[in-house]
């Protein structure tokens, strides 16, 4: 026999024998899994998730549900097609993202006093109106003469959405 044949016949021995891994509990290292469900989430995330679940499960009274029906961005264009109508009471706008329990009295108060009101999606959009980052509600008390016509058209379209409740 030659040296090559002897090497071919000799078995290779591993330094440590390979064993079949048993991944049952208590037997070996468990495989890596996605554990994001078990992370302790920040409080604000837990609250917003719980709030969304509660909103799905609860029946919402109409006075609170109207905060979900906000004005769309095209309301101004729709109002521009209508004619000018003078108004005697100043309108009120409020943001939809404010917790409704803080401002739930505003629509009933505006309805009682005959003041037109509307709900805008997002506090930031109202903040742009008053040159701030955010704003919860806006009340128009003094209106320039040249803007009264445009505002009257806007008030008319807002009244059809909100003030007939």
PDB file of C-alpha atoms in Angstrom:
ATOM      1  CA  UNK A   1       0.000   0.000   0.000  1.00  0.00           C
ATOM      2  CA  UNK A   2       1.123   3.455  -0.791  1.00  0.00           C
ATOM      3  CA  UNK A   3       0.965   6.461   1.444  1.00  0.00           C
ATOM      4  CA  UNK A   4      -1.992   7.891  -0.484  1.00  0.00           C
ATOM      5  CA  UNK A   5      -4.081   4.759   0.037  1.00  0.00           C
ATOM      6  CA  UNK A   6      -3.345   4.762   3.770  1.00  0.00           C
ATOM      7  CA  UNK A   7      -4.546   8.376   4.068  1.00  0.00           C
ATOM      8  CA  UNK A   8      -7.714   7.586   2.127  1.00  0.00           C
ATOM      9  CA  UNK A   9      -8.564   4.653   4.411  1.00  0.00           C
ATOM     10  CA  UNK A  10      -7.898   6.526   7.651  1.00  0.00           C
ATOM     11  CA  UNK A  11     -11.066   8.076   9.148  1.00  0.00           C
ATOM     12  CA  UNK A  12     -11.100  11.721  10.037  1.00  0.00           C
ATOM     13  CA  UNK A  13     -11.947  12.262  13.672  1.00  0.00           C
ATOM     14  CA  UNK A  14     -13.617  15.531  14.723  1.00  0.00           C
ATOM     15  CA  UNK A  15     -12.202  17.244  17.817  1.00  0.00           C
ATOM     16  CA  UNK A  16     -15.678  17.161  19.410  1.00  0.00           C
ATOM     17  CA  UNK A  17     -18.486  14.865  18.282  1.00  0.00           C
ATOM     18  CA  UNK A  18     -21.539  16.600  16.769  1.00  0.00           C
ATOM     19  CA  UNK A  19     -24.753  15.823  18.583  1.00  0.00           C
ATOM     20  CA  UNK A  20     -28.300  16.413  17.447  1.00  0.00           C
ATOM     21  CA  UNK A  21     -29.566  19.528  19.199  1.00  0.00           C
ATOM     22  CA  UNK A  22     -32.670  19.092  21.274  1.00  0.00           C
ATOM     23  CA  UNK A  23     -34.452  22.445  21.526  1.00  0.00           C
ATOM     24  CA  UNK A  24     -37.068  21.418  24.045  1.00  0.00           C
ATOM     25  CA  UNK A  25     -37.432  23.573  27.117  1.00  0.00           C
ATOM     26  CA  UNK A  26     -34.653  22.977  29.597  1.00  0.00           C
ATOM     27  CA  UNK A  27     -32.544  21.009  27.126  1.00  0.00           C
ATOM     28  CA  UNK A  28     -30.579  23.489  25.047  1.00  0.00           C
ATOM     29  CA  UNK A  29     -30.391  27.139  24.054  1.00  0.00           C
ATOM     30  CA  UNK A  30     -33.696  28.265  22.588  1.00  0.00           C
ATOM     31  CA  UNK A  31     -33.772  29.735  19.071  1.00  0.00           C
ATOM     32  CA  UNK A  32     -33.930  33.516  18.751  1.00  0.00           C
ATOM     33  CA  UNK A  33     -37.445  34.876  18.544  1.00  0.00           C
ATOM     34  CA  UNK A  34     -39.074  38.260  18.025  1.00  0.00           C
ATOM     35  CA  UNK A  35     -39.762  39.536  21.550  1.00  0.00           C
ATOM     36  CA  UNK A  36     -41.147  42.999  20.707  1.00  0.00           C
ATOM     37  CA  UNK A  37     -44.523  41.997  22.170  1.00  0.00           C
ATOM     38  CA  UNK A  38     -42.946  41.608  25.592  1.00  0.00           C
ATOM     39  CA  UNK A  39     -41.063  44.906  25.630  1.00  0.00           C
ATOM     40  CA  UNK A  40     -42.179  47.399  28.251  1.00  0.00           C
ATOM     41  CA  UNK A  41     -43.458  50.122  25.946  1.00  0.00           C
ATOM     42  CA  UNK A  42     -43.370  53.801  26.948  1.00  0.00           C
ATOM     43  CA  UNK A  43     -46.401  55.039  28.836  1.00  0.00           C
ATOM     44  CA  UNK A  44     -47.695  57.299  26.057  1.00  0.00           C
ATOM     45  CA  UNK A  45     -47.665  54.402  23.573  1.00  0.00           C
ATOM     46  CA  UNK A  46     -49.522  52.125  25.995  1.00  0.00           C
ATOM     47  CA  UNK A  47     -52.087  54.864  26.622  1.00  0.00           C
ATOM     48  CA  UNK A  48     -52.717  55.574  22.950  1.00  0.00           C
ATOM     49  CA  UNK A  49     -53.119  51.852  22.223  1.00  0.00           C
ATOM     50  CA  UNK A  50     -55.539  51.419  25.121  1.00  0.00           C
ATOM     51  CA  UNK A  51     -57.440  54.537  24.049  1.00  0.00           C
ATOM     52  CA  UNK A  52     -57.841  53.227  20.498  1.00  0.00           C
ATOM     53  CA  UNK A  53     -59.144  49.888  21.801  1.00  0.00           C
ATOM     54  CA  UNK A  54     -61.608  51.651  24.109  1.00  0.00           C
ATOM     55  CA  UNK A  55     -62.867  53.837  21.274  1.00  0.00           C
ATOM     56  CA  UNK A  56     -63.530  50.718  19.228  1.00  0.00           C
ATOM     57  CA  UNK A  57     -65.433  49.004  22.038  1.00  0.00           C
ATOM     58  CA  UNK A  58     -67.435  51.886  23.462  1.00  0.00           C
ATOM     59  CA  UNK A  59     -70.538  53.411  22.013  1.00  0.00           C
ATOM     60  CA  UNK A  60     -69.738  57.063  21.580  1.00  0.00           C
ATOM     61  CA  UNK A  61     -72.464  59.641  22.310  1.00  0.00           C
ATOM     62  CA  UNK A  62     -73.225  62.072  19.466  1.00  0.00           C
ATOM     63  CA  UNK A  63     -71.872  65.093  21.342  1.00  0.00           C
ATOM     64  CA  UNK A  64     -68.426  63.463  21.489  1.00  0.00           C
ATOM     65  CA  UNK A  65     -68.608  61.690  18.133  1.00  0.00           C
ATOM     66  CA  UNK A  66     -68.883  64.994  16.264  1.00  0.00           C
ATOM     67  CA  UNK A  67     -65.212  65.635  17.067  1.00  0.00           C
ATOM     68  CA  UNK A  68     -64.327  62.828  14.657  1.00  0.00           C
ATOM     69  CA  UNK A  69     -66.064  64.611  11.781  1.00  0.00           C
ATOM     70  CA  UNK A  70     -63.615  67.357  10.910  1.00  0.00           C
ATOM     71  CA  UNK A  71     -63.622  69.921   8.139  1.00  0.00           C
ATOM     72  CA  UNK A  72     -61.731  68.877   5.049  1.00  0.00           C
ATOM     73  CA  UNK A  73     -59.248  71.129   3.283  1.00  0.00           C
ATOM     74  CA  UNK A  74     -61.600  71.753   0.371  1.00  0.00           C
ATOM     75  CA  UNK A  75     -64.285  73.457   2.476  1.00  0.00           C
ATOM     76  CA  UNK A  76     -62.901  76.864   1.578  1.00  0.00           C
ATOM     77  CA  UNK A  77     -63.133  76.115  -2.152  1.00  0.00           C
ATOM     78  CA  UNK A  78     -66.681  74.793  -1.730  1.00  0.00           C
ATOM     79  CA  UNK A  79     -67.646  77.907   0.213  1.00  0.00           C
ATOM     80  CA  UNK A  80     -66.184  80.182  -2.475  1.00  0.00           C
ATOM     81  CA  UNK A  81     -68.887  79.032  -4.905  1.00  0.00           C
ATOM     82  CA  UNK A  82     -71.705  80.338  -2.685  1.00  0.00           C
ATOM     83  CA  UNK A  83     -72.971  83.934  -2.434  1.00  0.00           C
ATOM     84  CA  UNK A  84     -72.265  86.453   0.341  1.00  0.00           C
ATOM     85  CA  UNK A  85     -74.518  86.310   3.421  1.00  0.00           C
ATOM     86  CA  UNK A  86     -73.861  88.654   6.374  1.00  0.00           C
ATOM     87  CA  UNK A  87     -73.538  87.050   9.815  1.00  0.00           C
ATOM     88  CA  UNK A  88     -74.030  88.694  13.200  1.00  0.00           C
ATOM     89  CA  UNK A  89     -72.232  86.205  15.491  1.00  0.00           C
ATOM     90  CA  UNK A  90     -68.499  85.445  15.311  1.00  0.00           C
ATOM     91  CA  UNK A  91     -67.672  81.837  14.382  1.00  0.00           C
ATOM     92  CA  UNK A  92     -65.615  79.481  16.536  1.00  0.00           C
ATOM     93  CA  UNK A  93     -63.138  76.883  15.269  1.00  0.00           C
ATOM     94  CA  UNK A  94     -61.571  74.169  17.394  1.00  0.00           C
ATOM     95  CA  UNK A  95     -59.050  71.386  16.785  1.00  0.00           C
ATOM     96  CA  UNK A  96     -60.120  67.757  16.596  1.00  0.00           C
ATOM     97  CA  UNK A  97     -57.042  66.282  18.306  1.00  0.00           C
ATOM     98  CA  UNK A  98     -57.766  67.873  21.678  1.00  0.00           C
ATOM     99  CA  UNK A  99     -59.096  65.380  24.223  1.00  0.00           C
ATOM    100  CA  UNK A 100     -62.872  65.754  23.767  1.00  0.00           C
ATOM    101  CA  UNK A 101     -63.607  65.732  27.498  1.00  0.00           C
ATOM    102  CA  UNK A 102     -61.742  69.038  27.850  1.00  0.00           C
ATOM    103  CA  UNK A 103     -63.840  70.877  25.264  1.00  0.00           C
ATOM    104  CA  UNK A 104     -67.014  68.797  25.027  1.00  0.00           C
ATOM    105  CA  UNK A 105     -69.045  71.717  26.387  1.00  0.00           C
ATOM    106  CA  UNK A 106     -68.062  74.089  23.522  1.00  0.00           C
ATOM    107  CA  UNK A 107     -70.445  72.757  20.817  1.00  0.00           C
ATOM    108  CA  UNK A 108     -73.455  72.787  23.140  1.00  0.00           C
ATOM    109  CA  UNK A 109     -72.538  76.271  24.365  1.00  0.00           C
ATOM    110  CA  UNK A 110     -72.091  77.545  20.800  1.00  0.00           C
ATOM    111  CA  UNK A 111     -75.379  75.939  19.758  1.00  0.00           C
ATOM    112  CA  UNK A 112     -77.203  77.504  22.716  1.00  0.00           C
ATOM    113  CA  UNK A 113     -75.769  80.964  22.035  1.00  0.00           C
ATOM    114  CA  UNK A 114     -76.296  80.734  18.269  1.00  0.00           C
ATOM    115  CA  UNK A 115     -72.585  80.934  17.447  1.00  0.00           C
ATOM    116  CA  UNK A 116     -71.446  78.934  14.410  1.00  0.00           C
ATOM    117  CA  UNK A 117     -68.627  76.496  15.163  1.00  0.00           C
ATOM    118  CA  UNK A 118     -66.501  74.002  13.246  1.00  0.00           C
ATOM    119  CA  UNK A 119     -63.912  71.349  14.031  1.00  0.00           C
ATOM    120  CA  UNK A 120     -60.573  71.346  12.203  1.00  0.00           C
ATOM    121  CA  UNK A 121     -58.348  68.275  11.972  1.00  0.00           C
ATOM    122  CA  UNK A 122     -55.203  68.901  13.979  1.00  0.00           C
ATOM    123  CA  UNK A 123     -54.104  71.542  16.444  1.00  0.00           C
ATOM    124  CA  UNK A 124     -51.226  72.477  14.141  1.00  0.00           C
ATOM    125  CA  UNK A 125     -53.592  73.709  11.415  1.00  0.00           C
ATOM    126  CA  UNK A 126     -55.228  76.071  13.909  1.00  0.00           C
ATOM    127  CA  UNK A 127     -51.784  77.069  15.149  1.00  0.00           C
ATOM    128  CA  UNK A 128     -50.878  78.233  11.625  1.00  0.00           C
ATOM    129  CA  UNK A 129     -53.868  80.557  11.783  1.00  0.00           C
ATOM    130  CA  UNK A 130     -52.600  82.327  14.918  1.00  0.00           C
ATOM    131  CA  UNK A 131     -48.855  81.985  14.145  1.00  0.00           C
ATOM    132  CA  UNK A 132     -48.159  79.424  16.891  1.00  0.00           C
ATOM    133  CA  UNK A 133     -47.157  75.761  16.871  1.00  0.00           C
ATOM    134  CA  UNK A 134     -50.495  74.513  18.179  1.00  0.00           C
ATOM    135  CA  UNK A 135     -53.803  75.971  19.260  1.00  0.00           C
ATOM    136  CA  UNK A 136     -56.840  74.207  20.765  1.00  0.00           C
ATOM    137  CA  UNK A 137     -59.586  76.637  19.764  1.00  0.00           C
ATOM    138  CA  UNK A 138     -59.986  79.933  17.920  1.00  0.00           C
ATOM    139  CA  UNK A 139     -62.694  82.573  18.227  1.00  0.00           C
ATOM    140  CA  UNK A 140     -63.024  85.303  15.608  1.00  0.00           C
ATOM    141  CA  UNK A 141     -64.063  88.550  17.309  1.00  0.00           C
ATOM    142  CA  UNK A 142     -62.952  91.245  14.853  1.00  0.00           C
ATOM    143  CA  UNK A 143     -63.017  90.611  11.115  1.00  0.00           C
ATOM    144  CA  UNK A 144     -61.591  92.937   8.491  1.00  0.00           C
ATOM    145  CA  UNK A 145     -64.201  94.386   6.118  1.00  0.00           C
ATOM    146  CA  UNK A 146     -62.613  92.842   3.014  1.00  0.00           C
ATOM    147  CA  UNK A 147     -62.660  89.355   4.608  1.00  0.00           C
ATOM    148  CA  UNK A 148     -66.290  89.379   5.761  1.00  0.00           C
ATOM    149  CA  UNK A 149     -67.646  87.990   2.485  1.00  0.00           C
ATOM    150  CA  UNK A 150     -65.232  85.060   2.386  1.00  0.00           C
ATOM    151  CA  UNK A 151     -65.858  84.328   6.048  1.00  0.00           C
ATOM    152  CA  UNK A 152     -69.626  84.411   5.537  1.00  0.00           C
ATOM    153  CA  UNK A 153     -69.334  81.764   2.809  1.00  0.00           C
ATOM    154  CA  UNK A 154     -67.169  79.641   5.071  1.00  0.00           C
ATOM    155  CA  UNK A 155     -69.604  80.032   7.980  1.00  0.00           C
ATOM    156  CA  UNK A 156     -72.498  78.917   5.789  1.00  0.00           C
ATOM    157  CA  UNK A 157     -70.725  75.712   4.789  1.00  0.00           C
ATOM    158  CA  UNK A 158     -69.688  75.079   8.409  1.00  0.00           C
ATOM    159  CA  UNK A 159     -73.251  75.536   9.670  1.00  0.00           C
ATOM    160  CA  UNK A 160     -74.523  72.829   7.331  1.00  0.00           C
ATOM    161  CA  UNK A 161     -72.012  70.365   8.825  1.00  0.00           C
ATOM    162  CA  UNK A 162     -72.135  71.111  12.551  1.00  0.00           C
ATOM    163  CA  UNK A 163     -74.779  73.525  13.778  1.00  0.00           C
ATOM    164  CA  UNK A 164     -77.814  71.488  12.713  1.00  0.00           C
ATOM    165  CA  UNK A 165     -77.305  68.910  15.497  1.00  0.00           C
TER     166      UNK A 165
END
